[in-house]
PDB file of C-alpha atoms in Angstrom:
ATOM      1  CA  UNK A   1       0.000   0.000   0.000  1.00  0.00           C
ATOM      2  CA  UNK A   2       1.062   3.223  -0.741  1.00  0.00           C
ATOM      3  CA  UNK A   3       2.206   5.407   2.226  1.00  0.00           C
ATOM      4  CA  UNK A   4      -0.026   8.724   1.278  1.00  0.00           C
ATOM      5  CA  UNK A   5      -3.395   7.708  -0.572  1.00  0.00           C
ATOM      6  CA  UNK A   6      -5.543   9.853  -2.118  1.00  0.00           C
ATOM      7  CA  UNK A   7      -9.308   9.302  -3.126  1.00  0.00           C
ATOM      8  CA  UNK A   8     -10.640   9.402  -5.664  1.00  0.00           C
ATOM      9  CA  UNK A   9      -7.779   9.298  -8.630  1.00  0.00           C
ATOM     10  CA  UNK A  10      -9.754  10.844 -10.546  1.00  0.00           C
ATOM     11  CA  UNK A  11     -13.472  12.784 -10.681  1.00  0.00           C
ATOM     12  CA  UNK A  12     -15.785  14.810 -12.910  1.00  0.00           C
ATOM     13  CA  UNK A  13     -18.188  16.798 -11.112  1.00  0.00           C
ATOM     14  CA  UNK A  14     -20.442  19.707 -12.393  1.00  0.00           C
ATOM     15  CA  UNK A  15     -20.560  23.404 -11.392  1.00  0.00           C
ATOM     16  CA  UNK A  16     -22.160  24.131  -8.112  1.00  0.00           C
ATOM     17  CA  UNK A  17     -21.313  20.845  -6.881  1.00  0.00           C
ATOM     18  CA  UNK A  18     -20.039  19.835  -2.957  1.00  0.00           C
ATOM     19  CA  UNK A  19     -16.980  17.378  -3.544  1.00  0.00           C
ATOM     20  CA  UNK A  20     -15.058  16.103  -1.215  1.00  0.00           C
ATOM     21  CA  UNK A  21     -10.896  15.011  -1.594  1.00  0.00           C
ATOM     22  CA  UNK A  22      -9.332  12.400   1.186  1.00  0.00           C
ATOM     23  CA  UNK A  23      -6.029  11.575   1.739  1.00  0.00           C
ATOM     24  CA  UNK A  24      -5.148   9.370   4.327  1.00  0.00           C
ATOM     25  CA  UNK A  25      -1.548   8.569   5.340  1.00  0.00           C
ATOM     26  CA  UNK A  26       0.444   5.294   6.798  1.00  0.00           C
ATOM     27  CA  UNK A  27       4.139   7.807   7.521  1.00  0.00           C
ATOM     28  CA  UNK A  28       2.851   8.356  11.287  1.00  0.00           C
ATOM     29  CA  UNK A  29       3.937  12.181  10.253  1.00  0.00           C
ATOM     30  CA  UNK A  30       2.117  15.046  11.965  1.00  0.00           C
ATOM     31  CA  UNK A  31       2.269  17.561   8.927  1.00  0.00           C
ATOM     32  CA  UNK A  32      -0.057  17.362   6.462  1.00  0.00           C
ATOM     33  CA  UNK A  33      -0.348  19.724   3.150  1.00  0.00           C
ATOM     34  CA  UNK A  34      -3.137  20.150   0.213  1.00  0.00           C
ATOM     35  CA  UNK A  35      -1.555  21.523  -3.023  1.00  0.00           C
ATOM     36  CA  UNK A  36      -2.780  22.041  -6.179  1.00  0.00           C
ATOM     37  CA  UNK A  37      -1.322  22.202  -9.434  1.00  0.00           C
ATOM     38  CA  UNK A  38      -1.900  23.840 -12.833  1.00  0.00           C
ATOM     39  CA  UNK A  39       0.091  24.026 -16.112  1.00  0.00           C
ATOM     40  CA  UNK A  40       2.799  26.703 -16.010  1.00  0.00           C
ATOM     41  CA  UNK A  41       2.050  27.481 -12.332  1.00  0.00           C
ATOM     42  CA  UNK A  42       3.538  24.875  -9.894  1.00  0.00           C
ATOM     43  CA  UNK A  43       2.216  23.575  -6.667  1.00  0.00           C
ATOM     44  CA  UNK A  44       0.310  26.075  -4.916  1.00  0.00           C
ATOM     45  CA  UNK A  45      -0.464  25.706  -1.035  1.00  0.00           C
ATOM     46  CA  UNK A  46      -4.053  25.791  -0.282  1.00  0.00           C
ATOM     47  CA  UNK A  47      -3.929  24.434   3.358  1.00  0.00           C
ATOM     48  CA  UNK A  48      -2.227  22.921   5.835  1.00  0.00           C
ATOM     49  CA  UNK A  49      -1.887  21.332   9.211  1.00  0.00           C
ATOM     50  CA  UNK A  50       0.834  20.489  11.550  1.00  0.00           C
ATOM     51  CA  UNK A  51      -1.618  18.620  13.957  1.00  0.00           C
ATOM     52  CA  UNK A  52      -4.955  17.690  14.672  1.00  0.00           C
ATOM     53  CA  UNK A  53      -5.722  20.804  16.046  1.00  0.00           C
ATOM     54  CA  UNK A  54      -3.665  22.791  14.145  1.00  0.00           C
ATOM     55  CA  UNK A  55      -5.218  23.839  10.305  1.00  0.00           C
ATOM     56  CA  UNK A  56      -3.851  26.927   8.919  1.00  0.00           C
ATOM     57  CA  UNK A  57      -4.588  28.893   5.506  1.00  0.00           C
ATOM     58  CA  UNK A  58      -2.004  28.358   2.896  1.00  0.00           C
ATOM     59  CA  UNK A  59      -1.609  31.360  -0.517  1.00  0.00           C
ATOM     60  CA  UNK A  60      -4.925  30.158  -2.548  1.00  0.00           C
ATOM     61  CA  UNK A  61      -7.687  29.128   0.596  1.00  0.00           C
ATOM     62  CA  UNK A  62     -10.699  30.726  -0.928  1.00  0.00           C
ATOM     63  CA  UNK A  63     -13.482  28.356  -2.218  1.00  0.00           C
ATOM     64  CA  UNK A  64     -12.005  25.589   0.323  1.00  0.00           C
ATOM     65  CA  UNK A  65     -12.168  24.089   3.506  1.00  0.00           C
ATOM     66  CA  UNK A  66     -10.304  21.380   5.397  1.00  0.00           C
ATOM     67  CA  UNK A  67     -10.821  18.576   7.735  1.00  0.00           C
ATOM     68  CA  UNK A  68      -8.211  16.835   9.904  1.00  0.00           C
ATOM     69  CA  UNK A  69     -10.344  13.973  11.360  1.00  0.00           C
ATOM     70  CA  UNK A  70      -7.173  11.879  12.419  1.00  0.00           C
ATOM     71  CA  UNK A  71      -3.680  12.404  12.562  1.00  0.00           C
ATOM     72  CA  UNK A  72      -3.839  10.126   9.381  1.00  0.00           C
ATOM     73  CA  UNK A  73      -6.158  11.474   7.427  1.00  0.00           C
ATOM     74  CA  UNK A  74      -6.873  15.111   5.626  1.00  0.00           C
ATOM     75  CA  UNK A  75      -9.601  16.306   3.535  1.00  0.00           C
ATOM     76  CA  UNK A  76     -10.011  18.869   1.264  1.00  0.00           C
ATOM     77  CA  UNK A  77     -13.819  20.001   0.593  1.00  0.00           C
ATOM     78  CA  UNK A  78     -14.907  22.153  -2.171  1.00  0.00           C
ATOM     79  CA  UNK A  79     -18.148  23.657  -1.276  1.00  0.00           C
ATOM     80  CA  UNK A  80     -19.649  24.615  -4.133  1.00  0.00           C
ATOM     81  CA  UNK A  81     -17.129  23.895  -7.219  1.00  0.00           C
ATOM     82  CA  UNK A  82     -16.854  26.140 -10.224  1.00  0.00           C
ATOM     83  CA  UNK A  83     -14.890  25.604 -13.131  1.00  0.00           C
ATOM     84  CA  UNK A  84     -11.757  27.351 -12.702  1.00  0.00           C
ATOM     85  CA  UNK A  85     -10.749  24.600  -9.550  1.00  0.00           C
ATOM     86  CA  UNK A  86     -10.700  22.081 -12.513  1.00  0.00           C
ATOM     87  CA  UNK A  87      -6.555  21.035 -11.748  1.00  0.00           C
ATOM     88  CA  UNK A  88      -4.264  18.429 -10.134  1.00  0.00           C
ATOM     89  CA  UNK A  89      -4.681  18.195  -6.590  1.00  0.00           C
ATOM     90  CA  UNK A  90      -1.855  16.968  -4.140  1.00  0.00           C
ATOM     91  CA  UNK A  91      -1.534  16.042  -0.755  1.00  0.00           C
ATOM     92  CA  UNK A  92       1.617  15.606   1.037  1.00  0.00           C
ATOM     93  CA  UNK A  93       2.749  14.850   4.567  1.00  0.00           C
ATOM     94  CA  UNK A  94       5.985  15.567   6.101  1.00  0.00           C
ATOM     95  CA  UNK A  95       7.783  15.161   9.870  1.00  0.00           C
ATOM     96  CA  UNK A  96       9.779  17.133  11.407  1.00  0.00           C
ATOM     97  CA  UNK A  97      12.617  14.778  13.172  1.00  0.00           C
ATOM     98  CA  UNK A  98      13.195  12.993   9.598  1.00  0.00           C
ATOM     99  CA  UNK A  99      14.213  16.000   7.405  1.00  0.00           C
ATOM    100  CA  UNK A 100      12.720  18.270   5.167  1.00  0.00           C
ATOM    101  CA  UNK A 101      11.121  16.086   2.009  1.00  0.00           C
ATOM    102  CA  UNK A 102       7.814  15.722   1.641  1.00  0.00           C
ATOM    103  CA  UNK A 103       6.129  12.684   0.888  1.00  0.00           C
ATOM    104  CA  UNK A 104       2.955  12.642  -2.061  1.00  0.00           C
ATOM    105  CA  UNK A 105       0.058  10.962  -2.704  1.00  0.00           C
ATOM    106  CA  UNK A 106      -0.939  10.076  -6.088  1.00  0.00           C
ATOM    107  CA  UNK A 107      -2.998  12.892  -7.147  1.00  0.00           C
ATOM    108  CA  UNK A 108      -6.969  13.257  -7.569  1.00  0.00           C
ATOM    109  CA  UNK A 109      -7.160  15.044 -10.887  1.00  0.00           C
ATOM    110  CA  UNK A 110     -10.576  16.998 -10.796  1.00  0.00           C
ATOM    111  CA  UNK A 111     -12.253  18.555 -13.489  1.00  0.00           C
ATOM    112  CA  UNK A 112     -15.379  20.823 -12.709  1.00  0.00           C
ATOM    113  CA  UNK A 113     -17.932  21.279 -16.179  1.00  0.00           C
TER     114      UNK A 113
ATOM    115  CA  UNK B   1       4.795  38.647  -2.864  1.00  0.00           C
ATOM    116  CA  UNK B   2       6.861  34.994  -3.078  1.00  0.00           C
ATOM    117  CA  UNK B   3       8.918  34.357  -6.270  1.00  0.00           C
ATOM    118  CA  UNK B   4      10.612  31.315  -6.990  1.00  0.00           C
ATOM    119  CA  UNK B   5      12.242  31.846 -10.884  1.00  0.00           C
ATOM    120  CA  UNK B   6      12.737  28.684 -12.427  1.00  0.00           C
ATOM    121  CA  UNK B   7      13.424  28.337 -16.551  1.00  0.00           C
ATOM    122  CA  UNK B   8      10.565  26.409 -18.178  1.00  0.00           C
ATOM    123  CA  UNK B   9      12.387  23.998 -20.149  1.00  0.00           C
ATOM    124  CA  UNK B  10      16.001  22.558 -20.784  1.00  0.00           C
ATOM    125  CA  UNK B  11      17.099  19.985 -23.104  1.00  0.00           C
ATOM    126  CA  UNK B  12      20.646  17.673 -23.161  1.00  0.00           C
ATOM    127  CA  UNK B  13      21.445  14.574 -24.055  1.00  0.00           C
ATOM    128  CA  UNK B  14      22.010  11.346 -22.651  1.00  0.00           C
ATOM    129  CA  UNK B  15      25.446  11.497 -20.785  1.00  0.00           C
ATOM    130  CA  UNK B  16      25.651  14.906 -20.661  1.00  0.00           C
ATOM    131  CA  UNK B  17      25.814  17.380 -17.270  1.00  0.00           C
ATOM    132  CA  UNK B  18      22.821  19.836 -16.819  1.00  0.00           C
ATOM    133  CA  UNK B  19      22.320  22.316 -14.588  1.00  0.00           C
ATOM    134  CA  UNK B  20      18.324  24.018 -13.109  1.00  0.00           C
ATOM    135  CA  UNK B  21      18.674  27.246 -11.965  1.00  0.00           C
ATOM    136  CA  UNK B  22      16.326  28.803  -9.235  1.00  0.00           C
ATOM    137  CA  UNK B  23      16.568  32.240  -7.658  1.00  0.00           C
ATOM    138  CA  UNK B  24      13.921  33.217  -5.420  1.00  0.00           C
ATOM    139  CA  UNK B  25      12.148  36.191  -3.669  1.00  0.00           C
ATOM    140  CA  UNK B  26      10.451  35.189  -0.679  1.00  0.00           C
ATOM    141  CA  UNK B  27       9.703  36.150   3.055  1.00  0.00           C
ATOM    142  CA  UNK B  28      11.497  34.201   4.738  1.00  0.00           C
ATOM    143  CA  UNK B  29      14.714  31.702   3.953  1.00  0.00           C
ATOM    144  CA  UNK B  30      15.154  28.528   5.633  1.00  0.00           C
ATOM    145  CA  UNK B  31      16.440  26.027   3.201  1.00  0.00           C
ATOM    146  CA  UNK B  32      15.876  25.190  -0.722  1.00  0.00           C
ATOM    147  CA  UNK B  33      14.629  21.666  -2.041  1.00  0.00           C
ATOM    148  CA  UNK B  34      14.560  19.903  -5.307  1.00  0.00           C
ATOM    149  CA  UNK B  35      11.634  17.732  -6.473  1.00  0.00           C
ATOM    150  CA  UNK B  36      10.984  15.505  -9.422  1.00  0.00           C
ATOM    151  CA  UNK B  37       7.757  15.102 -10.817  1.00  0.00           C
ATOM    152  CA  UNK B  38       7.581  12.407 -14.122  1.00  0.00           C
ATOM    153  CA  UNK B  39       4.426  12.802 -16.230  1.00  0.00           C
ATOM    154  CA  UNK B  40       1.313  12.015 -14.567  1.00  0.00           C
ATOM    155  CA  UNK B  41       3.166  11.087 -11.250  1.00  0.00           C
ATOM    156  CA  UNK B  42       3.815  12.639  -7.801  1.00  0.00           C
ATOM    157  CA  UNK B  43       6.492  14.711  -7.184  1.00  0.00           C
ATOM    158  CA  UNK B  44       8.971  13.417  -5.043  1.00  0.00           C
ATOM    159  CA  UNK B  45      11.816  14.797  -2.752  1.00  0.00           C
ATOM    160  CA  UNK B  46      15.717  14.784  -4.205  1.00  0.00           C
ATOM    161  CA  UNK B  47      17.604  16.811  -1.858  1.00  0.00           C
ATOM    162  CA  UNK B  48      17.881  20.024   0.474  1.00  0.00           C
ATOM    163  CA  UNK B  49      20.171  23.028   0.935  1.00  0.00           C
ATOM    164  CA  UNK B  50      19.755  25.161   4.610  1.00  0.00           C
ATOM    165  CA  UNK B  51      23.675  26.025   4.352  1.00  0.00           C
ATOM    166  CA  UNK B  52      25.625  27.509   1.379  1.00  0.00           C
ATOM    167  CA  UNK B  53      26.877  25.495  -0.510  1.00  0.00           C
ATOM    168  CA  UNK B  54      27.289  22.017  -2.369  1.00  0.00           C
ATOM    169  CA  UNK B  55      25.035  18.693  -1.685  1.00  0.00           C
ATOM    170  CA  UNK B  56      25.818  16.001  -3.631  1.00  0.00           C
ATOM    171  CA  UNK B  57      23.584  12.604  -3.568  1.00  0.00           C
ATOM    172  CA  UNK B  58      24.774   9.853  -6.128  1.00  0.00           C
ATOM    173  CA  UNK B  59      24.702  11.489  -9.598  1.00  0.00           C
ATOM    174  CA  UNK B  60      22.459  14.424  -8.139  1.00  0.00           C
ATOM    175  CA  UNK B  61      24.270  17.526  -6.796  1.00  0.00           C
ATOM    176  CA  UNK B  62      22.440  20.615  -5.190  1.00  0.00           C
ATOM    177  CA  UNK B  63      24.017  23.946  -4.827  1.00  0.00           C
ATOM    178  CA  UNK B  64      22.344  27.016  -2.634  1.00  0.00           C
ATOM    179  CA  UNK B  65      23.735  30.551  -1.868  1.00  0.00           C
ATOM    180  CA  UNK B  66      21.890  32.479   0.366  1.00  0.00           C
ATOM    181  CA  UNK B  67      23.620  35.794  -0.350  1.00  0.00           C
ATOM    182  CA  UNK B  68      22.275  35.771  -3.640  1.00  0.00           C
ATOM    183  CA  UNK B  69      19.291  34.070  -2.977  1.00  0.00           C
ATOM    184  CA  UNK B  70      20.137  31.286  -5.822  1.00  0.00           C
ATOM    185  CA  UNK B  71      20.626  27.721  -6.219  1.00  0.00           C
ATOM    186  CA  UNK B  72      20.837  25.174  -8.732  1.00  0.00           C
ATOM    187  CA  UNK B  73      20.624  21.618  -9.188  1.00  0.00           C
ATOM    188  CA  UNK B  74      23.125  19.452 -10.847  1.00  0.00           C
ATOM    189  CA  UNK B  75      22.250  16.112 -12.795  1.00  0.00           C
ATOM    190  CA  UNK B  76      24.877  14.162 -14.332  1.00  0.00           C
ATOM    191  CA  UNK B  77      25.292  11.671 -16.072  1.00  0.00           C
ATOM    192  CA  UNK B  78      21.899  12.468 -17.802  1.00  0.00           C
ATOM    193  CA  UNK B  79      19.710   8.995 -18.585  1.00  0.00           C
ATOM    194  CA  UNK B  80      16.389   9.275 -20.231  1.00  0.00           C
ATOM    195  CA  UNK B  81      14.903   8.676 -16.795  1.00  0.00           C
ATOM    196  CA  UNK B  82      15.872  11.945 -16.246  1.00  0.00           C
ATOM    197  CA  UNK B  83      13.409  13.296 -18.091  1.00  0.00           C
ATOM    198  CA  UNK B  84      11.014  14.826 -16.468  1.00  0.00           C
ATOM    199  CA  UNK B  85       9.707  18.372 -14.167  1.00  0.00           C
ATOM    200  CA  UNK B  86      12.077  19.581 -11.682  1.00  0.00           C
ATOM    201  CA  UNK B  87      10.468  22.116  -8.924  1.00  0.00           C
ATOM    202  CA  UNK B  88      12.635  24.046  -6.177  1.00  0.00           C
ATOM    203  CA  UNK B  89      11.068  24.943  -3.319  1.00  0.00           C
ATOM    204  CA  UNK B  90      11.591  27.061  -0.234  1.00  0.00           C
ATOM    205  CA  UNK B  91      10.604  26.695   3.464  1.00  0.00           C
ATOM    206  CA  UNK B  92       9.796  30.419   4.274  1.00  0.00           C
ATOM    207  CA  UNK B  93       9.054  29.601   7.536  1.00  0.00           C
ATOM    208  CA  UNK B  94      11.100  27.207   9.234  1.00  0.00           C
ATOM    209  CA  UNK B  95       8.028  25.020   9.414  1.00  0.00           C
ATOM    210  CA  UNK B  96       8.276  22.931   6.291  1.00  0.00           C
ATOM    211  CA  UNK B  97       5.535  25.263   4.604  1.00  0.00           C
ATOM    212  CA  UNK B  98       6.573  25.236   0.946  1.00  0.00           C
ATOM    213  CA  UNK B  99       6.825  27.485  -1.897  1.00  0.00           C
ATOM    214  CA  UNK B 100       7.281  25.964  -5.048  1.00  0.00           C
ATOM    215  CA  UNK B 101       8.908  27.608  -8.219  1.00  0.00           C
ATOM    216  CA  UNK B 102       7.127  26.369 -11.848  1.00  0.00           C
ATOM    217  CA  UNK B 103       9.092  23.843 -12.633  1.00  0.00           C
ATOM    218  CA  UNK B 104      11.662  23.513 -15.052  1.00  0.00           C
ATOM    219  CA  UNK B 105      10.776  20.653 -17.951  1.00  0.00           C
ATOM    220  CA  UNK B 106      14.188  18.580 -18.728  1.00  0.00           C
ATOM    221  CA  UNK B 107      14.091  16.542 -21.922  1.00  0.00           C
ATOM    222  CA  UNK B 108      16.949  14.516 -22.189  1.00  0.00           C
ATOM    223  CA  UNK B 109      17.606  12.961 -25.772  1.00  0.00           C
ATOM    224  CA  UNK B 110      19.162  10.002 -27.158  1.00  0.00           C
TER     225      UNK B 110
END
């Protein structure tokens, strides 16, 4: 099994839409990081959370939300979706006592018509 | 604002030495990392630079000066394996927040 999974792989929803992205993660690291990505503009931070309690706004928040139900597990939630959050969407989970690479999942590539 | 400068694409060829640049503009400096990304994968972690100076990992090397807010990685050796996005990032904070550059698109030919 992979050490950071991410649900679903892939998913076509429609405009106005609630959708929910999980990532769960076997590392036993505390951090935990959604990123998105688009052609041309790199990984962009949208949140994350260095503990259960702890969820913090990354550069590109707005039309998002975040859960942190575990220390293992971190959703993303788009409320209502529109089109331009159609993109690659990462999540990534890192420790502090092993060093300073993060560890991916596989991506849930979402496309909003 | 946060700036991480990255070129968009280099080519070489297999055997060859290439070098990504990255300066960067950011808030707050607390070390530089390399990730590869192949098509339709994850990125994942190469190296990191807090200190100036050289890192080298196997035929991976990793270069950072933090008076001119620059660094570069160096593949050698190129294979065609090598072909794929390379990102630098930067912790502004201290607390592995990153800020990733574009990515810089290495085609290596035969």
């Amino acid at each position: 099994d992979a050490d950071v999974t991410q649900t679903p792989r892939n998913r076509i929803t429609k405009t106005g839409k609630r959708i929910m992205l999980e990532c769960s993660q076997t590392k036993g690291h505390d951090r935990m990081y959604w990123y998105r990505q688009d052609p041309g503009l790199g990984l962009r931070l949208i949140y994350y959370s260095f503990d259960v309690k702890d969820i913090n706004k990354g550069e590109i928040s707005d039309g998002y939300s975040v859960s942190r139900q575990a220390q293992a597990k971190f959703s993303l939630s788009l409320e209502s979706a529109i089109p331009n959050q159609t993109a690659l969407y990462f999540c990534a989970t890192s420790d502090e006592m092993q060093g300073y690479g993060y560890t991916f999942g596989s991506g849930t590539r979402l496309t909003v018509v | 604002g946060q700036s991480l400068e990255q070129p968009s694409e280099v080519t070489a060829v297999e055997g060859a030495i290439v070098q990504i640049n990255c300066t960067y503009q950011t808030s707050g400096f607390y070390g530089l990392s390399w990730y590869q990304q192949h098509d339709g994968g994850a990125p994942t972690f190469l190296s990191y630079n807090a200190l100036d100076g050289l890192e080298e990992t196997g035929r991976f090397s990793s270069f950072l000066s933090r008076s001119d807010s620059y660094g570069y990685l160096l593949l050698q050796e190129l294979q065609m394996k090598d072909s794929a996005s390379y990102f630098c990032a930067v912790d502004d904070t201290g607390f592995q927040k990153l800020v990733f550059g574009t990515g810089t698109r290495l085609l290596v030919s035969p």
